[in-house]
Short mmCIF file of C-alpha atoms and ligand atoms in Angstrom, two decimals:
data_model
loop_
_atom_site.label_atom_id
_atom_site.label_comp_id
_atom_site.label_asym_id
_atom_site.label_seq_id
_atom_site.Cartn_x
_atom_site.Cartn_y
_atom_site.Cartn_z
CA MET A 221 -3.05 -7.20 -21.64
CA LYS A 222 -4.40 -4.35 -19.52
CA ILE A 223 -5.59 -5.36 -16.08
CA ILE A 224 -7.06 -3.45 -13.15
CA MET A 225 -6.92 -4.83 -9.61
CA LEU A 226 -9.94 -3.89 -7.49
CA GLY A 227 -10.51 -4.63 -3.83
CA ALA A 228 -10.44 -3.16 -0.34
CA PRO A 229 -7.19 -1.88 1.17
CA GLY A 230 -5.31 -4.99 2.25
CA ALA A 231 -7.26 -7.39 0.03
CA GLY A 232 -4.03 -8.52 -1.61
CA LYS A 233 -4.12 -6.40 -4.79
CA GLY A 234 -0.44 -5.54 -4.59
CA THR A 235 0.63 -9.10 -3.78
CA GLN A 236 -1.28 -10.50 -6.76
CA ALA A 237 -0.37 -7.62 -9.09
CA LYS A 238 3.34 -8.29 -8.54
CA MET A 239 2.88 -11.98 -9.41
CA ILE A 240 0.85 -11.13 -12.53
CA ALA A 241 3.49 -8.61 -13.60
CA ASP A 242 6.27 -11.22 -13.20
CA LYS A 243 4.41 -14.00 -15.00
CA TYR A 244 3.28 -11.93 -17.99
CA SER A 245 6.27 -9.52 -18.11
CA ILE A 246 4.19 -6.37 -17.87
CA PRO A 247 4.78 -3.44 -15.49
CA HIS A 248 3.08 -3.32 -12.09
CA VAL A 249 1.77 0.23 -11.75
CA SER A 250 0.78 1.21 -8.21
CA THR A 251 -0.31 4.80 -7.55
CA GLY A 252 0.31 4.20 -3.83
CA ASP A 253 3.93 3.17 -4.59
CA ILE A 254 4.38 6.24 -6.82
CA PHE A 255 3.10 8.50 -4.03
CA ARG A 256 5.31 6.80 -1.42
CA ALA A 257 8.39 7.16 -3.65
CA ASN A 258 7.60 10.88 -3.98
CA ILE A 259 7.21 11.23 -0.21
CA LYS A 260 10.55 9.50 0.32
CA ASN A 261 12.23 11.87 -2.16
CA GLY A 262 10.56 14.93 -0.62
CA THR A 263 8.96 16.15 -3.87
CA ALA A 264 6.14 18.73 -3.92
CA LEU A 265 3.78 16.01 -5.14
CA GLY A 266 4.83 13.78 -2.24
CA MET A 267 4.23 16.52 0.33
CA GLU A 268 0.76 17.18 -1.08
CA ALA A 269 -0.22 13.49 -1.30
CA LYS A 270 1.01 12.78 2.24
CA LYS A 271 -1.56 15.16 3.74
CA TYR A 272 -4.34 12.93 2.43
CA MET A 273 -2.67 9.56 2.86
CA ASP A 274 -1.96 10.15 6.55
CA GLN A 275 -5.67 10.79 7.09
CA GLY A 276 -6.74 7.67 5.20
CA GLN A 277 -8.32 9.90 2.55
CA LEU A 278 -7.92 9.67 -1.20
CA VAL A 279 -5.49 11.99 -2.94
CA PRO A 280 -7.58 14.34 -5.17
CA ASP A 281 -8.42 13.00 -8.64
CA GLU A 282 -6.68 15.87 -10.51
CA LEU A 283 -3.31 14.94 -9.01
CA THR A 284 -3.74 11.19 -9.23
CA VAL A 285 -5.02 11.04 -12.79
CA LYS A 286 -2.13 13.05 -14.18
CA ILE A 287 0.44 10.82 -12.51
CA LEU A 288 -1.24 7.66 -13.77
CA LEU A 289 -1.68 8.85 -17.35
CA ASP A 290 1.98 9.94 -17.49
CA ARG A 291 3.06 6.55 -16.19
CA VAL A 292 1.04 4.42 -18.63
CA ALA A 293 2.19 6.60 -21.55
CA GLN A 294 5.74 5.37 -21.00
CA GLU A 295 7.35 2.95 -23.43
CA ASP A 296 7.36 -0.07 -21.10
CA CYS A 297 3.55 0.07 -20.82
CA LYS A 298 2.86 -0.29 -24.53
CA ASN A 299 2.17 -4.04 -24.35
CA GLY A 300 0.00 -3.74 -21.27
CA TYR A 301 0.20 -3.29 -17.52
CA VAL A 302 -1.45 -4.23 -14.26
CA LEU A 303 -2.91 -1.29 -12.34
CA ASP A 304 -2.94 -1.63 -8.56
CA GLY A 305 -4.83 1.01 -6.61
CA PHE A 306 -6.08 2.91 -9.64
CA PRO A 307 -8.84 3.74 -10.44
CA ARG A 308 -10.32 4.34 -6.99
CA THR A 309 -13.21 6.62 -7.99
CA ILE A 310 -15.69 6.68 -10.88
CA PRO A 311 -14.19 9.93 -12.28
CA GLN A 312 -10.74 8.28 -12.32
CA ALA A 313 -12.16 5.31 -14.22
CA GLU A 314 -13.86 7.61 -16.72
CA VAL A 315 -10.66 9.54 -17.43
CA LEU A 316 -8.76 6.29 -17.95
CA ASP A 317 -11.44 4.96 -20.31
CA LYS A 318 -11.43 8.17 -22.31
CA ALA A 319 -7.62 8.12 -22.65
CA LEU A 320 -7.69 4.46 -23.76
CA THR A 321 -10.58 5.02 -26.19
CA GLU A 322 -8.59 7.79 -27.87
CA LEU A 323 -5.87 5.19 -28.48
CA GLY A 324 -8.42 2.67 -29.79
CA ASP A 325 -7.77 0.59 -26.70
CA SER A 326 -9.60 -0.65 -23.58
CA ILE A 327 -9.21 -2.52 -20.29
CA ASP A 328 -9.26 -6.32 -20.70
CA TYR A 329 -10.04 -7.34 -17.11
CA ALA A 330 -10.92 -5.72 -13.81
CA ILE A 331 -10.19 -8.35 -11.15
CA ASN A 332 -11.99 -7.86 -7.86
CA VAL A 333 -10.08 -9.47 -5.00
CA ASP A 334 -12.87 -10.08 -2.52
CA VAL A 335 -12.01 -10.05 1.20
CA PRO A 336 -14.54 -9.20 3.95
CA ASP A 337 -13.84 -6.22 6.23
CA GLU A 338 -13.39 -8.55 9.25
CA ASN A 339 -10.17 -9.92 7.73
CA ILE A 340 -8.76 -6.57 6.70
CA ILE A 341 -7.62 -5.10 10.03
CA ASN A 342 -5.63 -8.26 10.74
CA ARG A 343 -4.07 -8.20 7.28
CA MET A 344 -3.01 -4.58 7.67
CA SER A 345 -1.59 -4.74 11.18
CA GLY A 346 0.58 -7.66 10.06
CA ARG A 347 1.65 -6.07 6.76
CA ARG A 348 5.34 -5.23 6.48
CA ALA A 349 6.83 -3.43 3.49
CA CYS A 350 10.43 -3.27 2.32
CA VAL A 351 11.85 0.28 2.45
CA ALA A 352 14.05 -0.40 -0.58
CA CYS A 353 12.26 -2.61 -3.13
CA GLY A 354 8.59 -2.33 -2.08
CA ALA A 355 8.08 -6.09 -1.55
CA THR A 356 5.23 -6.82 0.86
CA TYR A 357 5.02 -9.51 3.54
CA HIS A 358 2.77 -10.50 6.41
CA ILE A 359 4.19 -11.38 9.82
CA VAL A 360 1.94 -14.46 10.10
CA HIS A 361 0.65 -15.36 6.62
CA ILE A 362 3.64 -14.43 4.42
CA PRO A 363 6.68 -14.26 6.71
CA THR A 364 10.24 -13.49 5.62
CA LYS A 365 13.05 -16.00 6.22
CA VAL A 366 14.74 -13.60 8.64
CA GLU A 367 12.41 -11.47 10.76
CA GLY A 368 12.36 -7.80 9.71
CA ILE A 369 14.57 -8.32 6.64
CA CYS A 370 13.41 -8.41 3.00
CA ASP A 371 13.89 -11.82 1.31
CA ARG A 372 14.39 -10.18 -2.06
CA CYS A 373 16.93 -7.46 -1.32
CA GLY A 374 18.03 -7.68 2.33
CA ALA A 375 16.75 -4.21 3.31
CA GLU A 376 14.73 -3.39 6.41
CA LEU A 377 10.94 -3.89 6.69
CA ILE A 378 8.56 -1.29 8.11
CA LEU A 379 4.91 -0.99 9.16
CA ARG A 380 3.31 1.70 6.99
CA ASP A 381 2.06 4.81 8.87
CA ASP A 382 -1.39 4.44 7.34
CA ASP A 383 -1.72 0.76 8.37
CA LYS A 384 -2.53 1.65 11.98
CA PRO A 385 -6.03 0.35 12.92
CA GLU A 386 -7.63 3.86 13.22
CA THR A 387 -6.48 4.84 9.74
CA VAL A 388 -7.40 1.44 8.29
CA LYS A 389 -11.01 1.89 9.52
CA LYS A 390 -11.15 5.27 7.77
CA ARG A 391 -9.68 3.78 4.59
CA LEU A 392 -12.31 1.02 4.64
CA ASP A 393 -15.09 3.66 4.86
CA VAL A 394 -13.53 5.53 1.96
CA TYR A 395 -13.30 2.26 0.02
CA HIS A 396 -16.99 1.45 0.48
CA THR A 397 -18.24 4.91 -0.48
CA GLN A 398 -15.85 5.88 -3.27
CA THR A 399 -14.22 2.76 -4.72
CA GLN A 400 -16.72 -0.08 -4.39
CA PRO A 401 -19.05 1.50 -7.02
CA LEU A 402 -16.35 0.58 -9.57
CA ILE A 403 -17.47 -3.04 -9.27
CA ASP A 404 -20.78 -2.14 -10.93
CA TYR A 405 -19.00 0.15 -13.37
CA TYR A 406 -16.75 -2.63 -14.72
CA THR A 407 -19.53 -5.23 -14.51
CA ALA A 408 -21.53 -3.04 -16.91
CA LYS A 409 -18.54 -3.01 -19.26
CA GLY A 410 -18.37 -6.82 -19.16
CA VAL A 411 -14.78 -6.98 -17.87
CA LEU A 412 -15.29 -7.64 -14.15
CA ARG A 413 -13.99 -10.94 -12.74
CA GLU A 414 -14.20 -11.99 -9.07
CA VAL A 415 -11.70 -14.00 -7.06
CA ASP A 416 -11.95 -15.16 -3.45
CA GLY A 417 -9.13 -13.22 -1.76
CA THR A 418 -9.43 -15.09 1.54
CA LYS A 419 -7.68 -18.13 0.06
CA ASP A 420 -3.97 -18.73 0.36
CA MET A 421 -1.89 -16.31 -1.75
CA LYS A 422 -0.86 -19.05 -4.24
CA ASP A 423 -4.44 -20.29 -4.65
CA VAL A 424 -5.71 -16.78 -5.33
CA PHE A 425 -3.01 -16.45 -7.98
CA ALA A 426 -3.94 -19.78 -9.57
CA ASP A 427 -7.57 -18.61 -9.80
CA ILE A 428 -6.43 -15.38 -11.47
CA VAL A 429 -4.24 -17.18 -14.01
CA LYS A 430 -7.15 -19.51 -14.82
CA LEU A 431 -9.47 -16.63 -15.57
CA LEU A 432 -6.85 -14.75 -17.62
CA GLU A 433 -6.13 -17.82 -19.74
CA GLN A 434 -9.62 -19.20 -20.25
P1 ADP X 5 -3.55 -0.16 -0.28
O1 ADP X 5 -2.82 -1.03 -1.26
O2 ADP X 5 -3.33 -0.62 1.11
O3 ADP X 5 -4.99 0.03 -0.59
P2 ADP X 5 -2.25 2.00 -1.61
O4 ADP X 5 -0.79 1.86 -1.53
O5 ADP X 5 -2.93 1.59 -2.88
O6 ADP X 5 -2.88 1.26 -0.37
O7 ADP X 5 -2.67 3.50 -1.32
C1 ADP X 5 -2.24 4.19 -0.18
C2 ADP X 5 -2.87 5.57 -0.16
O8 ADP X 5 -2.44 6.30 -1.32
C3 ADP X 5 -4.39 5.60 -0.24
O9 ADP X 5 -4.99 5.45 1.04
C4 ADP X 5 -4.63 6.99 -0.83
O10 ADP X 5 -4.46 8.01 0.13
C5 ADP X 5 -3.48 7.12 -1.82
N1 ADP X 5 -3.86 6.63 -3.17
C6 ADP X 5 -3.31 5.57 -3.84
N2 ADP X 5 -3.91 5.41 -5.04
C7 ADP X 5 -4.85 6.38 -5.14
C8 ADP X 5 -5.83 6.73 -6.12
N3 ADP X 5 -5.96 6.04 -7.27
N4 ADP X 5 -6.63 7.80 -5.88
C9 ADP X 5 -6.51 8.51 -4.74
N5 ADP X 5 -5.64 8.22 -3.77
C10 ADP X 5 -4.82 7.17 -3.95
P1 ADP X 6 -3.39 -4.38 -1.03
O1 ADP X 6 -2.40 -4.07 -2.10
O2 ADP X 6 -4.73 -4.80 -1.56
O3 ADP X 6 -3.51 -3.29 -0.02
P2 ADP X 6 -1.40 -6.31 -0.06
O4 ADP X 6 -1.09 -7.11 -1.28
O5 ADP X 6 -0.40 -5.32 0.37
O6 ADP X 6 -2.87 -5.65 -0.22
O7 ADP X 6 -1.71 -7.34 1.12
C1 ADP X 6 -2.07 -6.87 2.44
C2 ADP X 6 -1.41 -7.76 3.50
O8 ADP X 6 -1.96 -9.07 3.45
C3 ADP X 6 0.09 -7.94 3.28
O9 ADP X 6 0.70 -8.07 4.55
C4 ADP X 6 0.19 -9.24 2.50
O10 ADP X 6 1.45 -9.88 2.71
C5 ADP X 6 -0.97 -10.04 3.10
N1 ADP X 6 -1.62 -10.94 2.12
C6 ADP X 6 -1.74 -10.79 0.77
N2 ADP X 6 -2.41 -11.81 0.22
C7 ADP X 6 -2.73 -12.65 1.25
C8 ADP X 6 -3.45 -13.91 1.33
N3 ADP X 6 -3.99 -14.48 0.24
N4 ADP X 6 -3.59 -14.46 2.55
C9 ADP X 6 -3.07 -13.86 3.66
N5 ADP X 6 -2.39 -12.70 3.65
C10 ADP X 6 -2.22 -12.09 2.47
ZN1 ZN X 7 13.33 -5.45 -0.52
#
């Protein structure tokens, strides 16, 4: 099963992608997580990506596409995967389609997690991410048992640099101009499915499971 998560920054793509990956035992592939791991390790790729991420801009397609194609070519992706944060532009989607077509394969579902812009700033300012395992929480909606400490691994939680309100506004603009057109793109391919992302996390997940298993 090959799934793409679509939606604005903060819509809950990562939260749902992790639950899908656990339930169906397929890898959760997040280009944002790959970039952040590279930044943490001080790689050349990380340094380059950071310039764009700090501005709320997209990392150029050439860089992003290569990383993603390398990742999904790995052994653990052969039975499927859930992509979170890729594709984010029409050219990225086209490259992915071409690579899959060459393998006689295609995307099964593109799930659009729909959340209005009004809710996004609140989601992002409350988002906390684990420095060690990448788990994501929300200070009000999805709190940890002990404040500031990851439930899964006990490491410290941080507010991402690019989750400050000024940068979030920029990222929303970028989303509307560059990423939202993918909704029409995958609708035309017959694989788009919509879920209401304003519901409780568990209810959104139940809706996703229903559509994957119908
Ligand atoms: P969010 O889940 O909040 O939308 P991500 O972790 O997916 O954030 O992405 C963080 C940043 O990483 C983006 O703002 C962008 O700069 C960069 N990025 C991640 N994925 C891509 C992509 N597919 N194309 C270009 N840039 C990307
Ligand atoms: P994305 O990957 O789309 O950027 P995240 O999955 O990181 O989004 O979620 C953004 C923030 O909103 C996080 O703090 C997360 O804990 C919280 N969140 C996710 N899903 C929900 C939900 N259904 N209701 C309320 N908050 C949510
Ligand atoms: Zn953790």
